[in-house]
Every structure is written in C-alpha cells, then in structure tokens.
C-alpha angles and dihedrals in degrees: 000000000000125000133182113227126205131178126201116243117182089350096306129105111246118190106240104177148284129301117206118199116200130192117185120172090342094307116119129209136156142214133194137201125193117229114249092235091053091051089051094048111102090214095057123113135182110275089222139352092261092051105063121187098264134141101244142053121299120200135204111254107227092325130111094225140010112269095236090061090048087059090067095041127091123267127205098314097045095041092051090053093050093048093048092049090050091052091049092050092046090055091047093049093040095235138121118280110260118239111240119219125189093265089054090058090048093050093042097060118104109265091215095053101034112132117256128353103303117115125190122217138189119190091345096308127105110246118240089011092164100137085209102139107142125231122253091252088071094061094103089055092047091050090051090049091050090052091050091049090055094053104030121052089194095052117129105252097175094116091047092050091058092046105033113025093090094061131093130220134059102266121093112264143148141201112245138174116233125219091281093050094254118148115248138170116235112205114201132203115250114257092244095047114127118232090240090061097056090174099180093051091049091050089052089049091050090052091050092051092045090054089054087057095054098264116139112236135175122263106272143176138171131238122198115217103186105308094336131093127228118191120215116201124188113235105249090194089069132071106183104301093344121106116214120211112250136196126186119227088248091058091044092057092037090236137155130241110266094022124128116244140168134232085239087070088061090047090055091051092050092048090053103034108015123120092208103016100167094053094042095047090052091048090048088058090049089054090051090052091050092048090051091051098050098030096247093174100166093078097131119151096267087060090066124068147179133215125206111251122173110312096344148028127284127203107259122231112282117267140174091035111159135165118232118222118245136044095246120122111284134193132216123232090229123051116244094220126353099321113342109113099163110133093228125126089222089063091051092050092047089057096043097112091064086062097052095261131117120227094253091057091046094051090048091052091049091053092048091048090051089054091051094045090054085073092065096113092052090049092047093049090049087057092052096253111160124241088245092056091045089055089048090058097034099098091053095050097040092047088052092054091047094049092048091051091049092062113113 
C-alpha cells in the first residue's frame, strides 16, 4: 500500500514524501522516501531521528512501522475500538473479519484528531477525513458508551471509534470540540473505578500542583457527570487551526515499547535537537522530582513528548501525570540516571548535575516544591474531590512533602 505524507509547516500542509507499507507472508514492514521538493525546501526537517533528510529510500529495521507514524496511531483503547467495530461490521455484512495491519490503524485514524502535524493521503484525499469529532455536550453519551463497551463485547462502539480511535493509552477517552470549537481530549473514568479513586480528578489536581512548581501543563478542566469526573485536556499540538509536529519520547530515543530507558536519553536528544535545551533539560529534571514526590510511576517514554519549535524540538507540556496511593517505596518506569529508578526525591537531587543544575539549586527547588505540594488538600477540594478520597490519597501526598523536605 502506498500513502502520501504531508506535514504542516507554519500552518500549511507541505508534501513530505511517500510511505510504502509492505506485507509479505504475514510480516509487515515499511519504507519511506522524501519528496525532492521537500528536501530542497529550506524549512524542511527530518520527520524523526531514524528518518534523516536523504535522497533515497529508508526502511524500518525489524519494525512494522516507523516510530513517528506510531505516535499518531491508536494504542490499546483505540485499537480495541477499531477491532470491535470491524467485527460488528463483518457480522452485519456476513463476511470474514478483516486482518488489521499497522498501516490500517494509521489510515483508520480520524484525520481531524490525529496526533501531531502529519497527514496521510491516498489519491489526493486525506484518509479518514470524516470530520466527525463530537461536541462537548455529547460527553455524557460518550461516557455511557465507554461503560457499555467495557461490559458488553457486542456493544455498538461506532461513536467511540470516530471520537477515540486516534488516541493512545489504555484508559477510555475521546476527542471532543469545546464550545469554541477547540479540540480537546476527554479522559473518562473506567467503569469499574471506585468513587474513592476519582482518578480523573486526581490527575487534574496533579497537573494543578505541577503548574505551581513551574512545570508546563496543558489547559485542563473537570466535568462532573453525576458523581464521576471527566478530565478535559486542551490539545497542545494545535494552535487554532494549525497542527504542530509532535514526537513521543520513545521516538526521540528511537526506542521500543516495553524497553527500559533513562531520562538521560531524553537529555541527549534535547542537547542534539532541542530548540531551548538548557531550559528544557532543567524542566525535565523538575518533572522527575515531581514524579518522585507524588509517585507518578507510569512515566514510560510514550508519556513524554516534544513539539517542533523553530529549528528544533521543545519539551511538550507534561501529561499523564498521576499520583499513586500509599507511602510505600515506588519505582519509575524510566531511570533517573543510568540505572536508578527509585521514585525518591533524594535520587533526583543526586542526579541533578546531569540536568545542568548544581546541588544547591536542586535542594532549593525541592524545598519550594514541598511548599507547593503542601497545598494538595486545597487543590483537591477545588477539584471537587471528597474528603474520603483525600484521605485515601493522603499518605502519598504527605510522604511526598516529607521526602522533599528531607533532601539535603
């Protein structure tokens, strides 16, 4: 299969090249060739580190698809929706279920909601150009549909496919347009989630506390649907109608899902490709410190990202930041330095020099973060989190404050 690929530069689609998807004996691979006009364009940039600006064909190395295209493809939640909708259609049309390859997932994602600035074309038309992103007022219906999908394998997931198939991660979510027509992500609670957990409200609270500590975060707000929370996040890869190029941390370090990586891999990428490396490397350390304090243990490389800015890449706003209940020892998914993955502020401070900070600065930041984190109950209450749920998370948050203050 052959696809045209464009990337938006300064708000305009620029044809970048051609993606070729190959399937031989059930094994998938891909190749890509930049267009000559793109190579000659002074504004052009490599789509990813493993796709240099060269005249010739580049091939995936043992992978079904280039990582940068995986960044704008669905993960567990979206793939499950697409497969279930295909099974439903196959039953209705009395035919065999079609096998989905990686390029099918790429082509099946909503063009409007696709992550980043890449667009995929066949015969001059954008694939999956449905324009079917629902309005915010439909969130209660989408939440009900997500609940049904979790409990009924035969549930109709057609509305969710249009709204949620473009999004990564395992939790239920959907793309929605707010009252001003701005693209947002709506993150839903799981159907089996207990009221005391209130995961979306705690994610919102974590983002609010992170912002107090100088960490850039997306615009966010909470909706209450009955006694359940839905988190709305502004898409940071959009500015009005402009699409901003995006790379996941996994693509930046040329990694593989399930692999073990270090924050120093992200530092290396920023030193080589960053538009403001000093500021971003220091903020990356601040994010590590915050994750250590609240037990944000799902910090794998896909939960870090970069946006194209000028002639380089800029650390994206922080996302998927969640506290973990309990004051027991916790471990990060990504090592702080070469191998230490202990979620302890002391480990972050010990590694500060790798992030262009001296120990005095790091200790001062830890003390300031402790002061901000002390406000966690006020932030939680402002987000409608019950006293019962606050008590459920109290040992995590109070231990975080204590560990930050213990740094010397």
